Amino acid sequence: MNIVNFPENGYNQVGANGPCPHCGVTSLLKPVANYIERNPQTGKHTIVCVTQCESCKRYAMVIGQTDRPNYPCSLIAVYPLGKPRDAVDPNVPKPIADDFAEALRCQWIQAYRACVVMCRRAVQSSAFQLGAKGGKLIDQIDDLSKTGIITSPLKEFAHEIRLTGNDGAHPDKDSLENITEKDGEAIIEFTREYLHHVYVMPAKLAARRTPPAATS
């Protein structure tokens, strides 16, 4: 969610642009009423706005803050918080889907280290389910590729998930501080593609090739 400032109103109102916490549609949360409070100790101005989603027309609260009046605000919070989109395709086996769903929830609350660790766990759960040989995930991924269970691009996806997950899990040097929002987004996307090609597409192909049941 990104803050939207309104210079035409002297920066005394704030809105937001992004997924609506009610309908989930990317939309503008447009201010309809505001309240401004100044902290006499810090000099910071907090602007609280009741906003309306231009898609579903429901209301949300956007809070912004600035160091001085009549200047753009930074986003503090949007309420209600909404819900994470943690649905996983039903063709993905449940233990693996549960791991990935938890990764999606971690991404939603901006817990990016936990997010990439859970993506790594989903891939290793998949390796176990697919019967990969090897005691370590690096060997299991290579075995899946060697036996033709996963393609070369999926092997590279899986290794990138493994490596970033390792950074999130182990406090070696400064790795714990280096997992960013972009890292979380990329690893979520890599994991989604991995699961899609390993489980979802084969299931759809099998369903297409299955002859329809005879009717009386």
Coordinates of C-alpha atoms in Angstrom, one line a residue, residues 13-14 29-34 49-52 59-60:
Q13 CA -5.3 15.0 3.6
V14 CA -3.9 11.6 2.8
L29 CA -8.6 5.0 -1.0
K30 CA -9.8 8.6 -1.4
P31 CA -10.1 10.8 1.7
V32 CA -13.5 12.0 2.8
A33 CA -12.7 13.4 6.3
N34 CA -9.5 14.2 8.2
C49 CA -8.2 10.3 7.2
V50 CA -11.3 8.4 6.7
T51 CA -11.1 7.2 3.1
Q52 CA -13.4 5.5 0.7
Y59 CA -14.4 2.9 4.2
A60 CA -10.8 2.6 5.6

